[in-house]
GROMACS .gro file of C-alpha atoms in nm:
model
  101
    1MET     CA    1  -2.256  -0.774  -4.522
    2ALA     CA    2  -2.068  -0.612  -4.234
    3THR     CA    3  -2.131  -0.722  -3.880
    4ALA     CA    4  -2.161  -0.482  -3.591
    5PRO     CA    5  -1.854  -0.463  -3.368
    6ALA     CA    6  -1.876  -0.652  -3.041
    7LYS     CA    7  -2.000  -0.446  -2.750
    8ILE     CA    8  -1.730  -0.396  -2.489
    9ASP     CA    9  -1.843  -0.339  -2.134
   10LEU     CA   10  -1.581  -0.109  -1.980
   11GLU     CA   11  -1.555  -0.064  -1.607
   12PRO     CA   12  -1.544   0.307  -1.514
   13ALA     CA   13  -1.228   0.439  -1.352
   14PRO     CA   14  -1.251   0.493  -0.975
   15PRO     CA   15  -1.259   0.854  -0.854
   16LEU     CA   16  -0.928   1.005  -0.749
   17GLY     CA   17  -0.841   0.915  -0.392
   18ALA     CA   18  -1.085   0.622  -0.377
   19VAL     CA   19  -0.969   0.362  -0.127
   20GLY     CA   20  -1.019  -0.007  -0.198
   21GLN     CA   21  -1.104   0.033  -0.565
   22THR     CA   22  -0.838  -0.082  -0.809
   23ARG     CA   23  -1.023  -0.145  -1.135
   24GLY     CA   24  -1.095  -0.508  -1.062
   25ARG     CA   25  -0.765  -0.585  -0.893
   26ASP     CA   26  -0.760  -0.685  -0.528
   27LEU     CA   27  -0.573  -0.489  -0.267
   28GLN     CA   28  -0.307  -0.682  -0.078
   29PHE     CA   29  -0.215  -0.575   0.273
   30TRP     CA   30   0.091  -0.606   0.492
   31PRO     CA   31   0.093  -0.918   0.714
   32GLY     CA   32   0.104  -0.728   1.045
   33PHE     CA   33   0.344  -0.638   1.322
   34MET     CA   34   0.357  -0.916   1.583
   35GLY     CA   35  -0.011  -0.992   1.522
   36ARG     CA   36  -0.123  -0.627   1.525
   37ARG     CA   37  -0.256  -0.419   1.237
   38ALA     CA   38  -0.154  -0.062   1.171
   39PRO     CA   39  -0.421   0.206   1.219
   40ALA     CA   40  -0.598   0.333   0.909
   41PRO     CA   41  -0.424   0.619   0.729
   42ARG     CA   42  -0.538   0.970   0.816
   43ASP     CA   43  -0.810   1.125   0.601
   44GLY     CA   44  -0.660   1.286   0.293
   45GLU     CA   45  -0.315   1.137   0.354
   46LEU     CA   46  -0.139   1.062   0.027
   47PRO     CA   47   0.049   0.734  -0.019
   48MET     CA   48   0.425   0.720  -0.070
   49ASN     CA   49   0.611   0.487  -0.302
   50THR     CA   50   0.886   0.257  -0.174
   51LYS     CA   51   1.169   0.505  -0.236
   52ARG     CA   52   0.999   0.793  -0.052
   53ALA     CA   53   0.893   0.567   0.235
   54ALA     CA   54   1.249   0.435   0.270
   55HIS     CA   55   1.381   0.791   0.287
   56TYR     CA   56   1.112   0.878   0.544
   57ILE     CA   57   1.226   0.601   0.783
   58ARG     CA   58   1.596   0.643   0.696
   59ARG     CA   59   1.641   0.307   0.526
   60SER     CA   60   1.722   0.206   0.170
   61SER     CA   61   1.460   0.106  -0.083
   62ARG     CA   62   1.646  -0.225  -0.126
   63TRP     CA   63   1.600  -0.294   0.245
   64MET     CA   64   1.227  -0.213   0.214
   65GLU     CA   65   1.194  -0.463  -0.071
   66ALA     CA   66   1.394  -0.731   0.111
   67VAL     CA   67   1.190  -0.724   0.434
   68ARG     CA   68   0.852  -0.643   0.280
   69HIS     CA   69   0.695  -0.985   0.345
   70GLU     CA   70   0.846  -1.043   0.690
   71GLU     CA   71   0.627  -1.015   0.997
   72ASN     CA   72   0.790  -0.704   1.142
   73SER     CA   73   0.829  -0.507   0.819
   74PRO     CA   74   0.693  -0.154   0.772
   75PRO     CA   75   0.317  -0.148   0.693
   76TRP     CA   76   0.231  -0.144   0.322
   77ARG     CA   77  -0.050  -0.216   0.084
   78LYS     CA   78  -0.021  -0.336  -0.272
   79LYS     CA   79  -0.252  -0.167  -0.517
   80GLY     CA   80  -0.227  -0.315  -0.863
   81GLY     CA   81   0.147  -0.366  -0.906
   82LEU     CA   82   0.261  -0.084  -0.677
   83PHE     CA   83   0.339  -0.089  -0.307
   84GLU     CA   84   0.208   0.208  -0.106
   85TYR     CA   85   0.311   0.335   0.236
   86PHE     CA   86   0.153   0.602   0.458
   87ALA     CA   87   0.351   0.831   0.690
   88SER     CA   88   0.110   0.785   0.983
   89GLN     CA   89   0.144   0.406   0.959
   90LEU     CA   90   0.523   0.428   0.934
   91ASP     CA   91   0.527   0.645   1.247
   92TRP     CA   92   0.310   0.386   1.425
   93TRP     CA   93   0.545   0.108   1.311
   94GLN     CA   94   0.850   0.291   1.447
   95GLU     CA   95   0.675   0.338   1.783
   96GLN     CA   96   0.598  -0.035   1.794
   97LEU     CA   97   0.963  -0.116   1.724
   98ALA     CA   98   1.076   0.116   2.002
   99ASP     CA   99   0.840  -0.060   2.246
  100THR     CA  100   0.990  -0.403   2.168
  101TRP     CA  101   1.347  -0.305   2.254
   0.00000   0.00000   0.00000
């Protein structure tokens, strides 16, 4: 006599562009710039990967990876296994660096 297959409860995929939903995985955020948080990304702003973000701020992707967890690194968020950067936050970060010099 055959048994019925086990019922699998699948979690639905989040809608495209959903923020804060990563199919059960937690978002990790950048530690902050001298105790300050970057402003939220603009509405509809698409994230960049490490290579594009490095090009945007005129640095290498190896540099981005090396300083990622330091206090004064560019703002990022980790979604699943990928690091994401937003242009508006990178602009804010560069302004903060200019103010400290």
